[in-house]
Short mmCIF file of C-alpha atoms in Angstrom, two decimals:
data_model
loop_
_atom_site.label_atom_id
_atom_site.label_comp_id
_atom_site.label_asym_id
_atom_site.label_seq_id
_atom_site.Cartn_x
_atom_site.Cartn_y
_atom_site.Cartn_z
CA GLN K 1145 -190.11 158.23 189.25
CA VAL K 1146 -190.72 155.01 191.64
CA THR K 1147 -189.87 151.69 190.40
CA LEU K 1148 -189.17 148.22 192.15
CA ARG K 1149 -188.33 145.09 190.43
CA GLU K 1150 -188.59 142.19 191.88
CA SER K 1151 -184.83 138.99 191.37
CA GLY K 1152 -184.49 135.88 192.43
CA PRO K 1153 -184.42 132.50 190.42
CA ALA K 1154 -187.43 130.88 188.62
CA LEU K 1155 -186.55 127.07 190.02
CA VAL K 1156 -185.65 125.88 193.46
CA LYS K 1157 -185.69 122.48 194.99
CA PRO K 1158 -187.01 121.31 197.78
CA THR K 1159 -185.59 122.01 201.18
CA GLN K 1160 -183.81 124.40 200.03
CA THR K 1161 -182.80 128.07 200.63
CA LEU K 1162 -184.97 130.66 198.48
CA THR K 1163 -183.64 134.54 198.18
CA LEU K 1164 -184.72 137.19 196.11
CA THR K 1165 -184.26 141.01 195.59
CA CYS K 1166 -185.55 144.16 195.60
CA THR K 1167 -184.34 147.04 194.03
CA PHE K 1168 -186.00 149.76 193.65
CA SER K 1169 -185.18 153.89 192.67
CA GLY K 1170 -186.93 156.85 193.29
CA PHE K 1171 -186.80 157.08 196.82
CA SER K 1172 -184.60 155.86 199.74
CA LEU K 1173 -185.13 153.53 202.60
CA SER K 1174 -183.20 155.97 204.70
CA THR K 1175 -185.96 158.55 204.75
CA SER K 1176 -188.99 158.44 207.65
CA GLY K 1177 -191.31 156.12 207.22
CA MET K 1178 -190.41 155.03 204.54
CA CYS K 1179 -190.75 150.74 203.92
CA VAL K 1180 -190.01 147.57 201.98
CA SER K 1181 -192.41 144.83 201.74
CA TRP K 1182 -192.55 141.12 200.24
CA ILE K 1183 -196.21 140.01 199.72
CA ARG K 1184 -196.44 136.44 198.08
CA GLN K 1185 -199.35 134.96 195.26
CA PRO K 1186 -199.86 131.49 194.20
CA PRO K 1187 -201.07 130.47 190.88
CA GLY K 1188 -205.07 130.94 190.88
CA LYS K 1189 -204.54 132.44 193.73
CA ALA K 1190 -204.86 135.13 196.56
CA LEU K 1191 -202.41 137.85 198.23
CA GLU K 1192 -200.35 137.33 201.19
CA TRP K 1193 -197.81 139.42 203.17
CA LEU K 1194 -194.74 137.70 203.84
CA ALA K 1195 -192.86 140.71 205.90
CA LEU K 1196 -191.97 144.44 205.65
CA ILE K 1197 -188.53 145.76 206.45
CA ASP K 1198 -188.93 149.94 207.71
CA TRP K 1199 -186.74 153.21 207.22
CA ASP K 1200 -185.20 152.34 211.28
CA ASP K 1201 -184.49 148.70 210.35
CA ASP K 1202 -187.62 147.28 212.20
CA LYS K 1203 -188.25 143.67 210.65
CA TYR K 1204 -191.43 142.09 210.71
CA TYR K 1205 -193.24 138.61 209.40
CA SER K 1206 -195.87 136.76 208.95
CA THR K 1207 -196.83 134.74 211.82
CA SER K 1208 -197.09 131.49 209.98
CA LEU K 1209 -193.99 131.85 208.28
CA LYS K 1210 -191.62 134.01 210.43
CA THR K 1211 -189.85 130.65 210.92
CA ARG K 1212 -188.87 130.34 208.14
CA LEU K 1213 -188.53 134.62 206.70
CA THR K 1214 -185.41 136.69 207.24
CA ILE K 1215 -185.78 140.18 205.31
CA SER K 1216 -183.03 143.03 204.92
CA LYS K 1217 -181.50 145.52 203.34
CA ASP K 1218 -178.33 147.62 201.60
CA THR K 1219 -179.20 150.96 201.76
CA SER K 1220 -176.87 151.93 199.66
CA LYS K 1221 -177.60 149.84 196.96
CA ASN K 1222 -181.32 151.03 197.55
CA GLN K 1223 -182.38 147.19 197.38
CA VAL K 1224 -184.45 144.46 200.02
CA VAL K 1225 -183.69 141.24 200.42
CA LEU K 1226 -185.80 137.94 201.58
CA THR K 1227 -184.75 134.22 201.97
CA MET K 1228 -187.07 132.09 203.11
CA THR K 1229 -186.15 128.86 204.00
CA ASN K 1230 -186.58 125.36 203.54
CA MET K 1231 -188.83 125.66 200.78
CA ASP K 1232 -191.77 123.24 199.06
CA PRO K 1233 -193.65 122.53 196.11
CA VAL K 1234 -196.91 124.63 197.93
CA ASP K 1235 -194.67 127.74 198.66
CA THR K 1236 -194.03 128.16 193.99
CA ALA K 1237 -195.58 131.50 193.51
CA THR K 1238 -195.14 134.94 191.95
CA TYR K 1239 -193.05 137.04 194.77
CA TYR K 1240 -194.12 141.09 194.89
CA CYS K 1241 -192.05 143.74 196.64
CA ALA K 1242 -194.11 147.08 197.39
CA ARG K 1243 -193.13 150.37 198.60
CA ILE K 1244 -194.95 151.15 201.58
CA GLY K 1245 -194.60 154.88 202.94
CA ARG K 1246 -195.51 156.94 206.12
CA ALA K 1247 -199.72 156.46 205.22
CA HIS K 1248 -198.96 152.02 205.34
CA TYR K 1249 -200.17 151.04 202.08
CA MET K 1250 -198.48 149.67 199.56
CA ASP K 1251 -198.13 152.06 197.21
CA VAL K 1252 -196.00 150.71 194.07
CA TRP K 1253 -195.49 147.73 193.23
CA GLY K 1254 -192.52 145.70 191.26
CA LYS K 1255 -193.97 143.54 188.17
CA GLY K 1256 -192.95 140.26 190.59
CA THR K 1257 -190.96 136.87 189.89
CA THR K 1258 -191.82 133.50 189.69
CA VAL K 1259 -191.01 131.04 192.02
CA THR K 1260 -191.49 127.68 191.41
CA VAL K 1261 -190.47 124.89 193.80
CA SER K 1262 -189.96 121.49 192.19
CA SER K 1263 -187.32 118.90 192.51
CA GLU L 1203 -205.46 137.93 212.87
CA ILE L 1204 -207.03 140.40 211.32
CA VAL L 1205 -209.76 138.31 208.66
CA MET L 1206 -211.13 140.00 205.55
CA THR L 1207 -213.66 138.80 203.62
CA GLN L 1208 -214.68 140.13 200.13
CA SER L 1209 -217.45 139.13 198.34
CA PRO L 1210 -218.62 138.19 195.88
CA ALA L 1211 -216.04 135.98 194.65
CA THR L 1212 -217.61 136.36 190.90
CA LEU L 1213 -219.13 139.89 190.35
CA SER L 1214 -220.19 139.27 186.50
CA VAL L 1215 -221.51 142.81 185.25
CA SER L 1216 -222.08 144.14 181.31
CA PRO L 1217 -220.12 147.11 180.10
CA GLY L 1218 -221.21 150.31 181.18
CA GLU L 1219 -223.13 149.09 184.78
CA ARG L 1220 -222.19 149.11 187.97
CA ALA L 1221 -220.21 147.22 190.14
CA THR L 1222 -220.44 146.85 193.35
CA LEU L 1223 -217.53 145.17 195.64
CA SER L 1224 -217.96 144.56 198.55
CA CYS L 1225 -214.87 143.29 202.15
CA ARG L 1226 -215.74 142.98 205.60
CA ALA L 1227 -212.60 142.87 208.15
CA SER L 1228 -213.34 140.60 211.52
CA GLN L 1229 -212.58 143.60 213.65
CA SER L 1230 -212.48 147.50 213.41
CA VAL L 1231 -209.78 148.52 210.79
CA SER L 1232 -210.90 151.78 211.14
CA SER L 1233 -210.53 153.72 207.80
CA ASN L 1234 -206.78 151.91 207.16
CA LEU L 1235 -208.18 149.36 203.78
CA ALA L 1236 -206.29 149.75 200.24
CA TRP L 1237 -208.67 148.30 197.43
CA TYR L 1238 -205.81 147.18 194.35
CA GLN L 1239 -207.08 146.34 190.62
CA GLN L 1240 -204.81 142.95 189.38
CA LYS L 1241 -204.82 142.80 185.75
CA PRO L 1242 -203.87 138.58 184.14
CA GLY L 1243 -200.37 138.36 184.60
CA GLN L 1244 -199.53 142.00 185.96
CA ALA L 1245 -198.68 142.81 189.24
CA PRO L 1246 -201.64 144.38 191.51
CA ARG L 1247 -202.03 148.65 191.32
CA LEU L 1248 -203.05 150.95 193.42
CA LEU L 1249 -206.59 151.64 193.66
CA ILE L 1250 -207.95 153.18 196.59
CA TYR L 1251 -206.60 154.09 199.97
CA GLY L 1252 -207.85 155.34 203.17
CA ALA L 1253 -211.60 153.15 202.08
CA SER L 1254 -212.06 156.56 200.14
CA THR L 1255 -209.38 158.36 198.45
CA ARG L 1256 -208.16 157.30 195.25
CA ALA L 1257 -204.88 157.20 194.20
CA THR L 1258 -203.05 159.21 191.64
CA GLY L 1259 -204.40 158.54 188.25
CA ILE L 1260 -207.81 156.10 188.55
CA PRO L 1261 -210.17 158.01 187.12
CA ALA L 1262 -213.81 159.13 189.19
CA ARG L 1263 -215.83 156.10 188.51
CA PHE L 1264 -214.22 154.44 191.19
CA SER L 1265 -215.12 155.20 194.74
CA GLY L 1266 -214.24 153.83 197.72
CA SER L 1267 -217.02 153.79 201.35
CA GLY L 1268 -216.83 152.12 204.58
CA SER L 1269 -215.41 152.71 207.74
CA GLY L 1270 -214.54 150.47 210.45
CA THR L 1271 -215.77 146.43 210.04
CA GLU L 1272 -217.09 147.11 206.90
CA PHE L 1273 -215.85 148.65 203.65
CA THR L 1274 -217.52 148.92 199.87
CA LEU L 1275 -215.37 149.15 196.65
CA THR L 1276 -218.22 150.52 193.49
CA ILE L 1277 -217.24 151.02 189.71
CA SER L 1278 -219.74 153.48 188.10
CA SER L 1279 -219.60 152.13 184.47
CA LEU L 1280 -217.68 149.13 183.77
CA GLN L 1281 -215.02 149.75 180.83
CA SER L 1282 -213.66 147.24 179.31
CA GLU L 1283 -210.18 147.65 180.86
CA ASP L 1284 -211.93 147.21 184.20
CA PHE L 1285 -212.37 143.48 184.40
CA ALA L 1286 -210.22 142.54 186.68
CA VAL L 1287 -209.92 140.65 190.01
CA TYR L 1288 -209.92 143.52 193.10
CA TYR L 1289 -208.38 142.74 196.46
CA CYS L 1290 -209.48 144.98 199.89
CA GLN L 1291 -206.75 144.40 202.45
CA GLN L 1292 -206.30 146.41 206.18
CA TYR L 1293 -203.16 148.18 207.02
CA ASN L 1294 -204.80 149.07 210.83
CA ASN L 1295 -202.75 146.95 211.97
CA TRP L 1296 -198.95 148.11 212.91
CA PRO L 1297 -196.73 147.13 214.15
CA PRO L 1298 -198.14 145.29 210.58
CA ALA L 1299 -199.93 142.07 210.65
CA LEU L 1300 -201.81 143.17 206.82
CA THR L 1301 -203.88 140.89 205.13
CA PHE L 1302 -205.56 140.54 201.99
CA GLY L 1303 -208.62 139.81 201.42
CA GLY L 1304 -209.88 137.09 199.09
CA GLY L 1305 -210.37 138.89 195.89
CA THR L 1306 -213.36 139.07 193.87
CA LYS L 1307 -212.97 138.33 189.89
CA VAL L 1308 -215.12 141.19 188.33
CA GLU L 1309 -216.36 139.62 184.37
CA ILE L 1310 -217.69 140.41 181.46
CA LYS L 1311 -221.57 139.48 180.95
#
């Protein structure tokens, strides 16, 4: 059974750096074609894709946020980490991680973690 | 960036009726389109991939169609558990620049 779980702080202050961890099981990110992606959803708004890392350690970012995002993986721990710098109240959202397989759609999602940016 | 536009924003439907949701891409995405269902307080769930293939465990009342720039999600007979927000997402751009539509909320009429 494939599962993903997001973890991180519930509250960050403006200008701080957010670090989120996606811990997964049921698949290996060293398997060819496997990827993990981060997506966020502000309250009452639509989904927004943020970043993706693949089995070969290639990394891809949303054009609008790429200067603030860094994605990395620890294959031995089955974890993917996303950092976002210079947090702002508009970054308040639920952050999800999801698995992407060879066919490139997001087939399994974590439950999400809610992050509030406030002083 | 490929822009995905969903319509309508809200669809009011009575239980047992048919619901038709639309998704348009700003340029061709071939059949590289997925639909997700999201209920309040829950993560999105994959319904359809490849524009028309149901994901594992998805009931047959959900069907997807289309290719290129025009796509449709049809729910043939709405059940109470189907009232939710539905998102389309293209994955044609690879290396990825993945984009979602703005969502369609299906509510009880």
